[in-house]
CSV table of C-alpha atoms in Angstrom, one decimal:
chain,number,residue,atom,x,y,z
A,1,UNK,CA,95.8,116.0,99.7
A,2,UNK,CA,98.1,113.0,100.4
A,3,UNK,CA,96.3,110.9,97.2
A,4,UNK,CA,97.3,113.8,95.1
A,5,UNK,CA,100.8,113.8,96.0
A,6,UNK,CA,101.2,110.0,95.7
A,7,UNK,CA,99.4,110.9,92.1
A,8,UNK,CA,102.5,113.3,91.1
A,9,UNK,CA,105.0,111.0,92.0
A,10,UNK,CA,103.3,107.8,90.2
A,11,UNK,CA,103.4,110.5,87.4
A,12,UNK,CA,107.2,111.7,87.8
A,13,UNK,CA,108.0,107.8,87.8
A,14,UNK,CA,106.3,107.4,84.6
A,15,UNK,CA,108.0,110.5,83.3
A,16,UNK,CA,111.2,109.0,84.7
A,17,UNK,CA,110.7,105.7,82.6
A,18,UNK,CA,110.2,107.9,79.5
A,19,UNK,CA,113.3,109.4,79.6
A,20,UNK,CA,115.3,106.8,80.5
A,21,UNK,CA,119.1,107.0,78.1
A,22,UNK,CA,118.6,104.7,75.2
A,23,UNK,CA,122.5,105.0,75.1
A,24,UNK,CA,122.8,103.5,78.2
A,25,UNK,CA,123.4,99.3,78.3
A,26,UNK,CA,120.9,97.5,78.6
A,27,UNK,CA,121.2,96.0,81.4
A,28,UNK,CA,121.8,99.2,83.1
A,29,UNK,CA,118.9,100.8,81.4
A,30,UNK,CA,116.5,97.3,82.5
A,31,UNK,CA,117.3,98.0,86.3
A,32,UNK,CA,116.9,101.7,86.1
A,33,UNK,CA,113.2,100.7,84.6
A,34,UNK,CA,112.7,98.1,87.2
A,35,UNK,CA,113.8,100.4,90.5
A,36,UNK,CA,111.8,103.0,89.2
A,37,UNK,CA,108.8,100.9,88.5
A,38,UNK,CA,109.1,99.7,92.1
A,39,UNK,CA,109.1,103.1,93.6
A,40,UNK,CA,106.1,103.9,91.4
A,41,UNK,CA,104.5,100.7,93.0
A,42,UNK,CA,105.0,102.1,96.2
A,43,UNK,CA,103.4,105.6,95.6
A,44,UNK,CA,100.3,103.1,95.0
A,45,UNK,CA,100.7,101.0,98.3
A,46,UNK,CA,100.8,104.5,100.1
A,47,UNK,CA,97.3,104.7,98.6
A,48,UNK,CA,96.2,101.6,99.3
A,49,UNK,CA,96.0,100.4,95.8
A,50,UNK,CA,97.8,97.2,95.9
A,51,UNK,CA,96.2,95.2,92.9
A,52,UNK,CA,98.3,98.3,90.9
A,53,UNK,CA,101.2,97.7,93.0
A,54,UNK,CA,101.6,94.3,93.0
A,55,UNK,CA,101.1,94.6,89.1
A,56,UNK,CA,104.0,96.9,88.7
A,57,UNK,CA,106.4,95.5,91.1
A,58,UNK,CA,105.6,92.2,89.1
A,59,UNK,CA,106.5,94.3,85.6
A,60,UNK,CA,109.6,95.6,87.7
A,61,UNK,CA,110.4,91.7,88.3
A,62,UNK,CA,110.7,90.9,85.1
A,63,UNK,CA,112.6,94.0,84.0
A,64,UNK,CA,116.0,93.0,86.4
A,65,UNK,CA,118.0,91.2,85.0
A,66,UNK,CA,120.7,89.8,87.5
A,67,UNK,CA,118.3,87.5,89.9
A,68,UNK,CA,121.2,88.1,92.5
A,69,UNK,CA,121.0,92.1,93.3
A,70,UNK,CA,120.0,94.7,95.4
A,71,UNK,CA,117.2,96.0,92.9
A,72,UNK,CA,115.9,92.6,93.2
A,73,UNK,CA,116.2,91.9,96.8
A,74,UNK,CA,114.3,95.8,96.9
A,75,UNK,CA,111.6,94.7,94.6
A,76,UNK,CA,110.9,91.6,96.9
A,77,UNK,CA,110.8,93.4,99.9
A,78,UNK,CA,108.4,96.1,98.5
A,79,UNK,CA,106.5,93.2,97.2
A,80,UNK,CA,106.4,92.0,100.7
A,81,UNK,CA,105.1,95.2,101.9
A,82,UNK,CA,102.2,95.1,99.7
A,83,UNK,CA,101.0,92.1,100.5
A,84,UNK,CA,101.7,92.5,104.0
A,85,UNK,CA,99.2,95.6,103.6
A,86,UNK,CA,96.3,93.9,101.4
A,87,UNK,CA,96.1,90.9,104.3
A,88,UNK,CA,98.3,88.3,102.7
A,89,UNK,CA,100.8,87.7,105.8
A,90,UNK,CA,101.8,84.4,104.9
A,91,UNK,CA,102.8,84.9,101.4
A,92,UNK,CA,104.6,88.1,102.6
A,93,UNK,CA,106.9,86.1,104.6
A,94,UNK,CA,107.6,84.0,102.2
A,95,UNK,CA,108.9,87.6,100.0
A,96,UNK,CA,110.5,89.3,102.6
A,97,UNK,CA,112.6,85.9,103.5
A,98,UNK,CA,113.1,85.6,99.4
A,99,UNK,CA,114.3,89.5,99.9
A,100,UNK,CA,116.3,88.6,103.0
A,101,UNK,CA,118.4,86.0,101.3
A,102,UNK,CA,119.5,87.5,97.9
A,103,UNK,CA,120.6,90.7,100.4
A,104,UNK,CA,122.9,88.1,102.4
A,105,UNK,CA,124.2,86.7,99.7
A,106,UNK,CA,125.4,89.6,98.5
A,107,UNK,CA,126.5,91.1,101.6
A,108,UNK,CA,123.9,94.3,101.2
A,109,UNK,CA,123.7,95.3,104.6
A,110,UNK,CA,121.4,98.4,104.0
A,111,UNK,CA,118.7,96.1,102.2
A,112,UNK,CA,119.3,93.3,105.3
A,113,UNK,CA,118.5,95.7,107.6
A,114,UNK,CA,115.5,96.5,106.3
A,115,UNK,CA,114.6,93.0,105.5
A,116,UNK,CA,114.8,92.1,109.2
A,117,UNK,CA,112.6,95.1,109.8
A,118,UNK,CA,110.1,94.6,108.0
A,119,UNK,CA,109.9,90.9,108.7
A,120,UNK,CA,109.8,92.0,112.2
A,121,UNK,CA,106.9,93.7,111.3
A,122,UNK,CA,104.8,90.7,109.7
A,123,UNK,CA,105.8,88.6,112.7
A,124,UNK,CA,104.3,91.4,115.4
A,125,UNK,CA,101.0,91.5,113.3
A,126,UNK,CA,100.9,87.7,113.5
A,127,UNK,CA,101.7,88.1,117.6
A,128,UNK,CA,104.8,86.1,117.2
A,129,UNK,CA,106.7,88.3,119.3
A,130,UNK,CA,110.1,87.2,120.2
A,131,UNK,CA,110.5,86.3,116.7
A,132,UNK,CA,109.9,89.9,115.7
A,133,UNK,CA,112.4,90.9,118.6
A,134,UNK,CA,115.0,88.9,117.4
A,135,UNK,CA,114.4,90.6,114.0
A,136,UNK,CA,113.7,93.8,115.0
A,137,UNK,CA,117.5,93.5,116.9
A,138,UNK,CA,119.0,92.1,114.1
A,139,UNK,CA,117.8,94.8,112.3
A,140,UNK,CA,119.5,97.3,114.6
A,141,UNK,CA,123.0,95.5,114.5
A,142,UNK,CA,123.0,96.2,110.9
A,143,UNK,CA,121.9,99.7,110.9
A,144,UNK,CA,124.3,100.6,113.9
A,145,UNK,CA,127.2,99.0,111.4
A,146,UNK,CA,126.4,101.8,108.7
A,147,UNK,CA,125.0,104.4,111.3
A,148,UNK,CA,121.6,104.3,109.5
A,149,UNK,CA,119.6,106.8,111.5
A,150,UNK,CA,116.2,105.9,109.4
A,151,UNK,CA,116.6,102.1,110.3
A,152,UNK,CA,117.8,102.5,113.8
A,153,UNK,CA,114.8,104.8,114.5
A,154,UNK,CA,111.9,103.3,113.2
A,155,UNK,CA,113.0,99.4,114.8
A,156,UNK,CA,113.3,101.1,117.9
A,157,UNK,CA,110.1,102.2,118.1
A,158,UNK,CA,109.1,98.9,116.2
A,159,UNK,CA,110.7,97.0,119.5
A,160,UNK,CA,109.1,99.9,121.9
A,161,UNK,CA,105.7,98.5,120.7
A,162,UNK,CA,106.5,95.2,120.8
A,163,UNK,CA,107.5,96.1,124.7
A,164,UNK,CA,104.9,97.9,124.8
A,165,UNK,CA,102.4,95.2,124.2
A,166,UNK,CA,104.0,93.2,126.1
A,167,UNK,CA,103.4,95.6,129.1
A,168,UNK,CA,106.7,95.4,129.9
A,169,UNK,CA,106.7,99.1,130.6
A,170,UNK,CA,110.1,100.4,131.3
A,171,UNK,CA,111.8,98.4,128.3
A,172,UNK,CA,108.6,100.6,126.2
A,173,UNK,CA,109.9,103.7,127.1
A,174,UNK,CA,113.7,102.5,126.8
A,175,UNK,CA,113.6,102.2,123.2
A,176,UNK,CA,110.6,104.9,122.4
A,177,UNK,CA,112.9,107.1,124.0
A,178,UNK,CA,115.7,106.2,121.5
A,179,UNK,CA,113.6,106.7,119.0
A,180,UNK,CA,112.7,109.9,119.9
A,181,UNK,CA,115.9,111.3,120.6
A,182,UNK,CA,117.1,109.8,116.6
A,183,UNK,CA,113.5,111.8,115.4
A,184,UNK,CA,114.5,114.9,117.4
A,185,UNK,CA,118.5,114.6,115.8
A,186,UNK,CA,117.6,114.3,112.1
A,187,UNK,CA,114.4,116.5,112.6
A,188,UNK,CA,111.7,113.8,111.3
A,189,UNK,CA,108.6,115.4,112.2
A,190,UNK,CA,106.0,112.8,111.9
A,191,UNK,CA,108.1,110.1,113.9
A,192,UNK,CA,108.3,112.5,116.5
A,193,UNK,CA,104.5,113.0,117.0
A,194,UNK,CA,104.2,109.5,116.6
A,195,UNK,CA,106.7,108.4,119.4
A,196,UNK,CA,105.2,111.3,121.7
A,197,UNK,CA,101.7,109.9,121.6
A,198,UNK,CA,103.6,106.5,122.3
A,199,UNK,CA,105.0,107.8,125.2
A,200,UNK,CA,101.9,109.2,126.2
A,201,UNK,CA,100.3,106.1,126.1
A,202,UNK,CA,102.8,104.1,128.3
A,203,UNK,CA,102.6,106.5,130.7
A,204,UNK,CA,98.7,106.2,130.8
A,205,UNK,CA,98.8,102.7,131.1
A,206,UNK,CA,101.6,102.0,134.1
């Protein structure tokens, strides 16, 4: 069921692309084509295909064309994802820091957050945990500037986990609790069950 919705919205992207204004400049109409070619490259990562996302998020590359901009500094990070995904940790660093730079130097604080984030992420699945804390906190200081809910919510629960693994018990349930009480405010469903189980589990393991 969840292939064939990631099938409809590869398709609305397409159908997206097609309609795109052929009034509009073109450089406007370019990073239209490459932020919705990056979205359909993420439809494919949620399936797991990342040969097709990677192909598309490299078509989505070539499509910006200001190197220095939040489309771009997107596409990296999705790019970053991806990889991240099929295995390739290393070169997914070496993305998301490409990401994380062109969002600092132009002071995108929504895209830095998520930058630290998700390099926080690659670093826990490479067990370089403090690293991931520092970015996973980093993250958090951003988000809390905008009072992005999303962000803060999912990099607590990223830092829970780290906590978590850590066995450091009481800092676990600090921060799933945090994120739990963000899930419960903006009624995210799915984070909720998955900071419960969390919680379950910390409790099982004390």
């Amino acid at each position: 069921n969840n292939i064939s919705e990631y099938d409809r919205a590869a398709e609305k992207c397409e159908v997206a692309l097609q309609a795109l204004d052929p009034k509009m400049s073109i450089d406007g109409r370019n990073t239209q084509a490459a932020e919705i070619k990056r979205k359909q490259a993420f439809t494919y990562i949620n399936k797991g295909d990342y040969e097709r996302a990677l192909i598309l998020l490299k078509e989505a590359e070539g499509a910006v064309d200001d190197p220095l901009s939040s489309t771009m500094a997107r596409i990296c990070l999705t790019t970053a994802g991806a990889l991240y995904r099929q295995g390739d940790a290393g070169l997914a660093l070496d993305w998301c820091r490409r990401g994380l730079d062109i969002a600092e130097k132009i002071g995108d604080t929504s895209v830095l957050a998520h930058a630290y984030r998700l390099r926080g992420t690659i670093h826990t699945g490479l067990g370089v945990l403090e690293k991931a804390l520092a970015d996973y906190e980093a993250s958090i200081a951003l988000a809390g500037q905008q009072d992005d809910l999303m962000q803060l919510m999912t990099a607590d629960n990223s830092i829970g986990a780290v906590y978590h693994y850590k066995g450091k018990w009481s800092s676990a349930l600090e921060f799933y609790s945090r994120s739990l009480q963000i899930a419960e405010e903006i009624g995210h469903v799915e984070q909720r069950a998955t900071v419960n189980n969390n919680l379950g589990e910390v409790y099982l393991s004390q």
